[in-house]
Amino acid sequence: MQSLLLASALIGLGLYGALTRRDLIAVLASIEVMLGGAQLLLAAYAAVTAAPSIAQGVNLVVLAVGASEAAIGLALVVVLVRRGRRRTEDIEEVRG
Amino acid sequence: MSVTLLWWALAALTLTGAVSVLLSREMTRLLLALGAFLLGVAGLYAYYGFELLAVAEVFVYVGGVLVLFLFAITALGRDSSGRSIERRLDLGAAAVSAGLAAALALAMRVVLPATTAATGVTVEKTADALLGPLLPHFEAVGVLLLVALVAALAIVGGGEE
């Protein structure tokens, strides 16, 4: 139960940071906290399953997906900051 | 297995790191807090019996993603306006976040009633899982990492034009 409460609290804290922080890098860091909470929940659940090795494999896959997300997110932040848009309120349009 | 003092220490490190990420006004402190958070998460993985996952977390996140954050901050420099990172209190966002956390805890309480450590998890069994039932996922992640790398280069390269 403690693991569940910890993971839920981390996801809640990360979501609050992602919603309220205005600096883009701080928003990205908050999303990492959220992802960490979700992975922790997955690991705690994996520990009580009948096949923890498979669950560990799934968690490794999620870890790689999180690393990809961080790489692309930081690339977007670098481009936006170079264009003078460092804060969330500076981003008003999305163009393909 | 009851929750030990080690679990509480790791949980405290993780929570302190997460709260500090939320409250830090200086970018360097934010990164240090994120590092503490990630180390705490890696420690908890090891506590649950997933040593390989803990090592991967340290290598990929603390050694990779955190350094990527550091490179980005170093390359971008400080905010030209000289302002520190703003933090604000938003009751709506707090209510949504607390509601989501509470809903998650309520929904999962049946399937995750106790904190316990896994037994019999070895690197060999994990490798068998990755190259057996999880092979499609493993291959897909390889492609995803390659696409992410190319996409990141294309985004940064396109932004320079």
PDB file of C-alpha atoms in Angstrom:
ATOM      1  CA  MET A   1       0.000   0.000   0.000  1.00  0.00           C
ATOM      2  CA  GLN A   2       2.904   2.331   0.773  1.00  0.00           C
ATOM      3  CA  SER A   3       4.321   1.822  -2.723  1.00  0.00           C
ATOM      4  CA  LEU A   4       0.949   2.664  -4.247  1.00  0.00           C
ATOM      5  CA  LEU A   5       0.643   5.845  -2.186  1.00  0.00           C
ATOM      6  CA  LEU A   6       4.211   6.900  -3.032  1.00  0.00           C
ATOM      7  CA  ALA A   7       3.731   6.329  -6.774  1.00  0.00           C
ATOM      8  CA  SER A   8       0.358   8.120  -6.751  1.00  0.00           C
ATOM      9  CA  ALA A   9       1.869  11.071  -4.892  1.00  0.00           C
ATOM     10  CA  LEU A  10       4.737  11.273  -7.409  1.00  0.00           C
ATOM     11  CA  ILE A  11       2.340  11.205 -10.364  1.00  0.00           C
ATOM     12  CA  GLY A  12       0.226  13.919  -8.688  1.00  0.00           C
ATOM     13  CA  LEU A  13       3.286  16.085  -7.939  1.00  0.00           C
ATOM     14  CA  GLY A  14       4.579  15.688 -11.493  1.00  0.00           C
ATOM     15  CA  LEU A  15       1.205  16.592 -12.976  1.00  0.00           C
ATOM     16  CA  TYR A  16       0.962  19.684 -10.760  1.00  0.00           C
ATOM     17  CA  GLY A  17       4.441  20.767 -11.890  1.00  0.00           C
ATOM     18  CA  ALA A  18       3.624  20.150 -15.554  1.00  0.00           C
ATOM     19  CA  LEU A  19       0.447  22.236 -15.221  1.00  0.00           C
ATOM     20  CA  THR A  20       1.867  25.144 -13.234  1.00  0.00           C
ATOM     21  CA  ARG A  21       5.550  25.591 -14.140  1.00  0.00           C
ATOM     22  CA  ARG A  22       6.147  28.092 -16.911  1.00  0.00           C
ATOM     23  CA  ASP A  23       9.760  27.362 -17.851  1.00  0.00           C
ATOM     24  CA  LEU A  24       9.799  24.694 -20.556  1.00  0.00           C
ATOM     25  CA  ILE A  25      12.714  22.749 -19.036  1.00  0.00           C
ATOM     26  CA  ALA A  26      10.971  22.741 -15.646  1.00  0.00           C
ATOM     27  CA  VAL A  27       7.816  21.402 -17.343  1.00  0.00           C
ATOM     28  CA  LEU A  28       9.885  18.636 -18.956  1.00  0.00           C
ATOM     29  CA  ALA A  29      11.474  17.794 -15.570  1.00  0.00           C
ATOM     30  CA  SER A  30       7.980  17.584 -14.025  1.00  0.00           C
ATOM     31  CA  ILE A  31       6.913  15.187 -16.782  1.00  0.00           C
ATOM     32  CA  GLU A  32       9.965  13.061 -15.913  1.00  0.00           C
ATOM     33  CA  VAL A  33       8.763  12.970 -12.289  1.00  0.00           C
ATOM     34  CA  MET A  34       5.343  11.797 -13.506  1.00  0.00           C
ATOM     35  CA  LEU A  35       6.932   9.108 -15.650  1.00  0.00           C
ATOM     36  CA  GLY A  36       9.131   8.026 -12.725  1.00  0.00           C
ATOM     37  CA  GLY A  37       6.030   7.629 -10.548  1.00  0.00           C
ATOM     38  CA  ALA A  38       4.309   5.540 -13.208  1.00  0.00           C
ATOM     39  CA  GLN A  39       7.379   3.328 -13.618  1.00  0.00           C
ATOM     40  CA  LEU A  40       7.627   2.900  -9.864  1.00  0.00           C
ATOM     41  CA  LEU A  41       3.989   1.793  -9.789  1.00  0.00           C
ATOM     42  CA  LEU A  42       4.733  -0.701 -12.553  1.00  0.00           C
ATOM     43  CA  ALA A  43       7.771  -2.030 -10.645  1.00  0.00           C
ATOM     44  CA  ALA A  44       5.798  -2.362  -7.394  1.00  0.00           C
ATOM     45  CA  TYR A  45       3.060  -4.216  -9.277  1.00  0.00           C
ATOM     46  CA  ALA A  46       5.650  -6.361 -11.072  1.00  0.00           C
ATOM     47  CA  ALA A  47       7.015  -7.482  -7.700  1.00  0.00           C
ATOM     48  CA  VAL A  48       3.682  -9.126  -6.787  1.00  0.00           C
ATOM     49  CA  THR A  49       3.004 -10.767 -10.158  1.00  0.00           C
ATOM     50  CA  ALA A  50       3.712 -14.401 -10.950  1.00  0.00           C
ATOM     51  CA  ALA A  51       6.241 -13.516 -13.675  1.00  0.00           C
ATOM     52  CA  PRO A  52       8.405 -10.669 -12.373  1.00  0.00           C
ATOM     53  CA  SER A  53      11.080 -11.215 -15.056  1.00  0.00           C
ATOM     54  CA  ILE A  54       8.587 -10.416 -17.826  1.00  0.00           C
ATOM     55  CA  ALA A  55       7.419  -7.392 -15.834  1.00  0.00           C
ATOM     56  CA  GLN A  56      11.018  -6.234 -15.513  1.00  0.00           C
ATOM     57  CA  GLY A  57      11.348  -6.557 -19.308  1.00  0.00           C
ATOM     58  CA  VAL A  58       8.214  -4.444 -19.760  1.00  0.00           C
ATOM     59  CA  ASN A  59       9.659  -1.834 -17.406  1.00  0.00           C
ATOM     60  CA  LEU A  60      12.898  -1.750 -19.430  1.00  0.00           C
ATOM     61  CA  VAL A  61      10.814  -1.079 -22.550  1.00  0.00           C
ATOM     62  CA  VAL A  62       8.995   1.772 -20.759  1.00  0.00           C
ATOM     63  CA  LEU A  63      12.385   3.143 -19.652  1.00  0.00           C
ATOM     64  CA  ALA A  64      13.561   3.284 -23.268  1.00  0.00           C
ATOM     65  CA  VAL A  65      10.325   4.999 -24.324  1.00  0.00           C
ATOM     66  CA  GLY A  66      10.874   7.578 -21.557  1.00  0.00           C
ATOM     67  CA  ALA A  67      14.421   8.232 -22.758  1.00  0.00           C
ATOM     68  CA  SER A  68      13.106   8.802 -26.309  1.00  0.00           C
ATOM     69  CA  GLU A  69      10.491  11.208 -24.967  1.00  0.00           C
ATOM     70  CA  ALA A  70      13.154  13.164 -23.063  1.00  0.00           C
ATOM     71  CA  ALA A  71      15.430  13.375 -26.149  1.00  0.00           C
ATOM     72  CA  ILE A  72      12.679  14.687 -28.436  1.00  0.00           C
ATOM     73  CA  GLY A  73      11.282  16.969 -25.712  1.00  0.00           C
ATOM     74  CA  LEU A  74      14.672  18.546 -25.063  1.00  0.00           C
ATOM     75  CA  ALA A  75      15.278  18.975 -28.825  1.00  0.00           C
ATOM     76  CA  LEU A  76      11.961  20.844 -29.084  1.00  0.00           C
ATOM     77  CA  VAL A  77      12.843  22.981 -26.046  1.00  0.00           C
ATOM     78  CA  VAL A  78      16.270  23.854 -27.519  1.00  0.00           C
ATOM     79  CA  VAL A  79      14.664  25.003 -30.789  1.00  0.00           C
ATOM     80  CA  LEU A  80      11.949  26.996 -28.993  1.00  0.00           C
ATOM     81  CA  VAL A  81      14.402  28.713 -26.625  1.00  0.00           C
ATOM     82  CA  ARG A  82      16.657  29.646 -29.542  1.00  0.00           C
ATOM     83  CA  ARG A  83      13.621  31.390 -31.048  1.00  0.00           C
ATOM     84  CA  GLY A  84      13.142  33.317 -27.808  1.00  0.00           C
ATOM     85  CA  ARG A  85      10.282  31.215 -26.463  1.00  0.00           C
ATOM     86  CA  ARG A  86      11.425  30.038 -23.087  1.00  0.00           C
ATOM     87  CA  ARG A  87       8.085  29.954 -21.333  1.00  0.00           C
ATOM     88  CA  THR A  88       4.870  28.069 -21.935  1.00  0.00           C
ATOM     89  CA  GLU A  89       2.869  31.262 -22.522  1.00  0.00           C
ATOM     90  CA  ASP A  90       5.244  32.193 -25.372  1.00  0.00           C
ATOM     91  CA  ILE A  91       4.023  29.207 -27.380  1.00  0.00           C
ATOM     92  CA  GLU A  92       0.779  30.269 -29.021  1.00  0.00           C
ATOM     93  CA  GLU A  93       0.717  28.278 -32.211  1.00  0.00           C
ATOM     94  CA  VAL A  94       1.482  24.821 -33.492  1.00  0.00           C
ATOM     95  CA  ARG A  95       2.518  24.576 -37.123  1.00  0.00           C
ATOM     96  CA  GLY A  96       3.406  21.480 -39.116  1.00  0.00           C
TER      97      GLY A  96
ATOM     98  CA  MET B   1       8.180  -8.803   3.671  1.00  0.00           C
ATOM     99  CA  SER B   2       7.403  -5.730   5.680  1.00  0.00           C
ATOM    100  CA  VAL B   3       8.407  -2.295   4.606  1.00  0.00           C
ATOM    101  CA  THR B   4      11.828  -1.651   6.043  1.00  0.00           C
ATOM    102  CA  LEU B   5      13.681   1.442   7.107  1.00  0.00           C
ATOM    103  CA  LEU B   6      15.569   1.286   3.798  1.00  0.00           C
ATOM    104  CA  TRP B   7      12.323   1.603   1.855  1.00  0.00           C
ATOM    105  CA  TRP B   8      11.293   4.632   3.905  1.00  0.00           C
ATOM    106  CA  ALA B   9      14.720   6.238   3.368  1.00  0.00           C
ATOM    107  CA  LEU B  10      14.511   5.679  -0.400  1.00  0.00           C
ATOM    108  CA  ALA B  11      10.906   6.909  -0.480  1.00  0.00           C
ATOM    109  CA  ALA B  12      11.935  10.045   1.438  1.00  0.00           C
ATOM    110  CA  LEU B  13      14.781  10.691  -1.035  1.00  0.00           C
ATOM    111  CA  THR B  14      12.422  10.220  -3.987  1.00  0.00           C
ATOM    112  CA  LEU B  15       9.685  12.434  -2.546  1.00  0.00           C
ATOM    113  CA  THR B  16      12.150  15.127  -1.479  1.00  0.00           C
ATOM    114  CA  GLY B  17      13.623  15.140  -4.983  1.00  0.00           C
ATOM    115  CA  ALA B  18      10.180  15.384  -6.600  1.00  0.00           C
ATOM    116  CA  VAL B  19       9.046  18.220  -4.313  1.00  0.00           C
ATOM    117  CA  SER B  20      12.338  20.047  -4.905  1.00  0.00           C
ATOM    118  CA  VAL B  21      11.843  19.743  -8.692  1.00  0.00           C
ATOM    119  CA  LEU B  22       8.501  21.435  -8.120  1.00  0.00           C
ATOM    120  CA  LEU B  23       9.835  24.218  -5.894  1.00  0.00           C
ATOM    121  CA  SER B  24      13.299  24.972  -7.321  1.00  0.00           C
ATOM    122  CA  ARG B  25      13.777  28.439  -8.727  1.00  0.00           C
ATOM    123  CA  GLU B  26      17.329  27.854  -9.978  1.00  0.00           C
ATOM    124  CA  MET B  27      17.891  25.523 -12.925  1.00  0.00           C
ATOM    125  CA  THR B  28      20.980  23.905 -11.360  1.00  0.00           C
ATOM    126  CA  ARG B  29      19.081  23.099  -8.172  1.00  0.00           C
ATOM    127  CA  LEU B  30      16.229  21.713 -10.247  1.00  0.00           C
ATOM    128  CA  LEU B  31      18.637  19.355 -11.986  1.00  0.00           C
ATOM    129  CA  LEU B  32      20.213  18.281  -8.690  1.00  0.00           C
ATOM    130  CA  ALA B  33      16.731  17.587  -7.333  1.00  0.00           C
ATOM    131  CA  LEU B  34      15.872  15.589 -10.456  1.00  0.00           C
ATOM    132  CA  GLY B  35      19.096  13.609  -9.960  1.00  0.00           C
ATOM    133  CA  ALA B  36      18.159  12.832  -6.354  1.00  0.00           C
ATOM    134  CA  PHE B  37      14.685  11.796  -7.486  1.00  0.00           C
ATOM    135  CA  LEU B  38      16.070   9.468 -10.178  1.00  0.00           C
ATOM    136  CA  LEU B  39      18.593   7.921  -7.772  1.00  0.00           C
ATOM    137  CA  GLY B  40      15.776   7.312  -5.289  1.00  0.00           C
ATOM    138  CA  VAL B  41      13.700   5.619  -7.995  1.00  0.00           C
ATOM    139  CA  ALA B  42      16.701   3.446  -8.952  1.00  0.00           C
ATOM    140  CA  GLY B  43      17.169   2.504  -5.278  1.00  0.00           C
ATOM    141  CA  LEU B  44      13.503   1.531  -5.010  1.00  0.00           C
ATOM    142  CA  TYR B  45      13.833  -0.662  -8.115  1.00  0.00           C
ATOM    143  CA  ALA B  46      16.728  -2.455  -6.408  1.00  0.00           C
ATOM    144  CA  TYR B  47      14.621  -2.755  -3.233  1.00  0.00           C
ATOM    145  CA  TYR B  48      11.836  -4.449  -5.222  1.00  0.00           C
ATOM    146  CA  GLY B  49      14.378  -6.974  -6.497  1.00  0.00           C
ATOM    147  CA  PHE B  50      14.940  -5.528  -9.988  1.00  0.00           C
ATOM    148  CA  GLU B  51      18.690  -4.920  -9.950  1.00  0.00           C
ATOM    149  CA  LEU B  52      19.010  -4.799 -13.751  1.00  0.00           C
ATOM    150  CA  LEU B  53      16.291  -2.160 -13.921  1.00  0.00           C
ATOM    151  CA  ALA B  54      18.040  -0.142 -11.197  1.00  0.00           C
ATOM    152  CA  VAL B  55      21.338  -0.191 -13.093  1.00  0.00           C
ATOM    153  CA  ALA B  56      19.552   0.707 -16.354  1.00  0.00           C
ATOM    154  CA  GLU B  57      17.797   3.606 -14.589  1.00  0.00           C
ATOM    155  CA  VAL B  58      21.122   4.964 -13.349  1.00  0.00           C
ATOM    156  CA  PHE B  59      22.803   4.539 -16.757  1.00  0.00           C
ATOM    157  CA  VAL B  60      19.950   5.829 -18.920  1.00  0.00           C
ATOM    158  CA  TYR B  61      18.401   8.541 -16.734  1.00  0.00           C
ATOM    159  CA  VAL B  62      21.087   9.738 -14.327  1.00  0.00           C
ATOM    160  CA  GLY B  63      23.917   9.172 -16.815  1.00  0.00           C
ATOM    161  CA  GLY B  64      22.045  10.017 -20.017  1.00  0.00           C
ATOM    162  CA  VAL B  65      18.885  12.075 -19.687  1.00  0.00           C
ATOM    163  CA  LEU B  66      20.156  14.209 -16.797  1.00  0.00           C
ATOM    164  CA  VAL B  67      23.363  14.991 -18.690  1.00  0.00           C
ATOM    165  CA  LEU B  68      21.213  15.834 -21.729  1.00  0.00           C
ATOM    166  CA  PHE B  69      19.288  18.304 -19.542  1.00  0.00           C
ATOM    167  CA  LEU B  70      22.623  19.740 -18.370  1.00  0.00           C
ATOM    168  CA  PHE B  71      23.870  20.107 -21.956  1.00  0.00           C
ATOM    169  CA  ALA B  72      20.625  21.825 -22.955  1.00  0.00           C
ATOM    170  CA  ILE B  73      20.868  24.292 -20.071  1.00  0.00           C
ATOM    171  CA  THR B  74      24.544  24.952 -20.758  1.00  0.00           C
ATOM    172  CA  ALA B  75      23.884  25.481 -24.480  1.00  0.00           C
ATOM    173  CA  LEU B  76      20.912  27.740 -23.906  1.00  0.00           C
ATOM    174  CA  GLY B  77      22.371  29.812 -21.099  1.00  0.00           C
ATOM    175  CA  ARG B  78      20.389  31.710 -18.511  1.00  0.00           C
ATOM    176  CA  ASP B  79      17.107  33.460 -19.125  1.00  0.00           C
ATOM    177  CA  SER B  80      18.041  36.740 -20.808  1.00  0.00           C
ATOM    178  CA  SER B  81      15.480  38.570 -18.695  1.00  0.00           C
ATOM    179  CA  GLY B  82      17.383  37.436 -15.591  1.00  0.00           C
ATOM    180  CA  ARG B  83      14.255  36.025 -14.003  1.00  0.00           C
ATOM    181  CA  SER B  84      14.452  32.882 -11.915  1.00  0.00           C
ATOM    182  CA  ILE B  85      12.112  30.017 -12.716  1.00  0.00           C
ATOM    183  CA  GLU B  86       8.685  31.137 -11.711  1.00  0.00           C
ATOM    184  CA  ARG B  87       6.539  28.976  -9.474  1.00  0.00           C
ATOM    185  CA  ARG B  88       2.934  29.692  -8.758  1.00  0.00           C
ATOM    186  CA  LEU B  89       0.102  28.304  -6.710  1.00  0.00           C
ATOM    187  CA  ASP B  90      -2.826  27.155  -8.785  1.00  0.00           C
ATOM    188  CA  LEU B  91      -5.686  25.674  -6.777  1.00  0.00           C
ATOM    189  CA  GLY B  92      -7.371  24.224  -9.873  1.00  0.00           C
ATOM    190  CA  ALA B  93      -4.212  22.391 -10.928  1.00  0.00           C
ATOM    191  CA  ALA B  94      -3.676  21.242  -7.327  1.00  0.00           C
ATOM    192  CA  ALA B  95      -7.226  19.875  -7.172  1.00  0.00           C
ATOM    193  CA  VAL B  96      -6.852  18.051 -10.509  1.00  0.00           C
ATOM    194  CA  SER B  97      -3.470  16.574  -9.483  1.00  0.00           C
ATOM    195  CA  ALA B  98      -4.665  15.512  -6.038  1.00  0.00           C
ATOM    196  CA  GLY B  99      -7.847  14.066  -7.565  1.00  0.00           C
ATOM    197  CA  LEU B 100      -5.870  12.030 -10.096  1.00  0.00           C
ATOM    198  CA  ALA B 101      -3.483  10.738  -7.422  1.00  0.00           C
ATOM    199  CA  ALA B 102      -6.391   9.792  -5.133  1.00  0.00           C
ATOM    200  CA  ALA B 103      -8.315   8.103  -7.969  1.00  0.00           C
ATOM    201  CA  LEU B 104      -5.216   6.119  -8.932  1.00  0.00           C
ATOM    202  CA  ALA B 105      -4.609   5.013  -5.358  1.00  0.00           C
ATOM    203  CA  LEU B 106      -8.261   3.987  -4.950  1.00  0.00           C
ATOM    204  CA  ALA B 107      -8.359   2.115  -8.262  1.00  0.00           C
ATOM    205  CA  MET B 108      -5.130   0.205  -7.651  1.00  0.00           C
ATOM    206  CA  ARG B 109      -5.537  -0.602  -3.950  1.00  0.00           C
ATOM    207  CA  VAL B 110      -7.010  -4.032  -4.655  1.00  0.00           C
ATOM    208  CA  VAL B 111      -4.277  -5.224  -7.027  1.00  0.00           C
ATOM    209  CA  LEU B 112      -1.418  -3.708  -5.032  1.00  0.00           C
ATOM    210  CA  PRO B 113      -2.311  -4.215  -1.381  1.00  0.00           C
ATOM    211  CA  ALA B 114       1.214  -4.639   0.035  1.00  0.00           C
ATOM    212  CA  THR B 115       4.779  -3.560  -0.617  1.00  0.00           C
ATOM    213  CA  THR B 116       6.847  -6.624  -1.377  1.00  0.00           C
ATOM    214  CA  ALA B 117      10.074  -7.585  -3.144  1.00  0.00           C
ATOM    215  CA  ALA B 118      10.175  -9.935  -6.113  1.00  0.00           C
ATOM    216  CA  THR B 119      12.098 -13.186  -5.798  1.00  0.00           C
ATOM    217  CA  GLY B 120      13.943 -15.177  -8.437  1.00  0.00           C
ATOM    218  CA  VAL B 121      14.434 -12.295 -10.860  1.00  0.00           C
ATOM    219  CA  THR B 122      17.695 -12.855 -12.707  1.00  0.00           C
ATOM    220  CA  VAL B 123      19.308 -11.221 -15.714  1.00  0.00           C
ATOM    221  CA  GLU B 124      19.056 -14.528 -17.582  1.00  0.00           C
ATOM    222  CA  LYS B 125      15.291 -14.772 -17.016  1.00  0.00           C
ATOM    223  CA  THR B 126      14.840 -11.139 -18.074  1.00  0.00           C
ATOM    224  CA  ALA B 127      16.878 -11.751 -21.225  1.00  0.00           C
ATOM    225  CA  ASP B 128      14.711 -14.816 -21.942  1.00  0.00           C
ATOM    226  CA  ALA B 129      11.609 -12.657 -21.512  1.00  0.00           C
ATOM    227  CA  LEU B 130      12.968  -9.895 -23.774  1.00  0.00           C
ATOM    228  CA  LEU B 131      13.963 -12.358 -26.486  1.00  0.00           C
ATOM    229  CA  GLY B 132      10.854 -14.489 -25.981  1.00  0.00           C
ATOM    230  CA  PRO B 133       7.367 -13.137 -25.267  1.00  0.00           C
ATOM    231  CA  LEU B 134       8.573  -9.497 -25.325  1.00  0.00           C
ATOM    232  CA  LEU B 135      10.521  -9.756 -28.592  1.00  0.00           C
ATOM    233  CA  PRO B 136       8.066  -7.580 -30.611  1.00  0.00           C
ATOM    234  CA  HIS B 137       8.257  -4.885 -27.914  1.00  0.00           C
ATOM    235  CA  PHE B 138      12.047  -5.153 -27.790  1.00  0.00           C
ATOM    236  CA  GLU B 139      12.320  -4.737 -31.570  1.00  0.00           C
ATOM    237  CA  ALA B 140       9.797  -1.888 -31.570  1.00  0.00           C
ATOM    238  CA  VAL B 141      11.786  -0.063 -28.888  1.00  0.00           C
ATOM    239  CA  GLY B 142      14.959  -0.400 -30.970  1.00  0.00           C
ATOM    240  CA  VAL B 143      13.184   1.236 -33.908  1.00  0.00           C
ATOM    241  CA  LEU B 144      11.678   3.875 -31.606  1.00  0.00           C
ATOM    242  CA  LEU B 145      15.086   4.837 -30.197  1.00  0.00           C
ATOM    243  CA  LEU B 146      16.505   5.168 -33.721  1.00  0.00           C
ATOM    244  CA  VAL B 147      13.523   7.265 -34.849  1.00  0.00           C
ATOM    245  CA  ALA B 148      13.815   9.421 -31.709  1.00  0.00           C
ATOM    246  CA  LEU B 149      17.518  10.021 -32.369  1.00  0.00           C
ATOM    247  CA  VAL B 150      16.917  10.988 -36.011  1.00  0.00           C
ATOM    248  CA  ALA B 151      13.898  13.110 -35.046  1.00  0.00           C
ATOM    249  CA  ALA B 152      15.866  14.968 -32.358  1.00  0.00           C
ATOM    250  CA  LEU B 153      18.641  15.711 -34.877  1.00  0.00           C
ATOM    251  CA  ALA B 154      16.094  16.807 -37.504  1.00  0.00           C
ATOM    252  CA  ILE B 155      14.292  19.072 -35.013  1.00  0.00           C
ATOM    253  CA  VAL B 156      17.475  20.765 -33.803  1.00  0.00           C
ATOM    254  CA  GLY B 157      18.923  20.929 -37.338  1.00  0.00           C
ATOM    255  CA  GLY B 158      15.666  22.323 -38.754  1.00  0.00           C
ATOM    256  CA  GLY B 159      15.537  24.917 -36.012  1.00  0.00           C
ATOM    257  CA  GLU B 160      18.944  26.266 -36.989  1.00  0.00           C
ATOM    258  CA  GLU B 161      17.908  27.028 -40.594  1.00  0.00           C
TER     259      GLU B 161
END
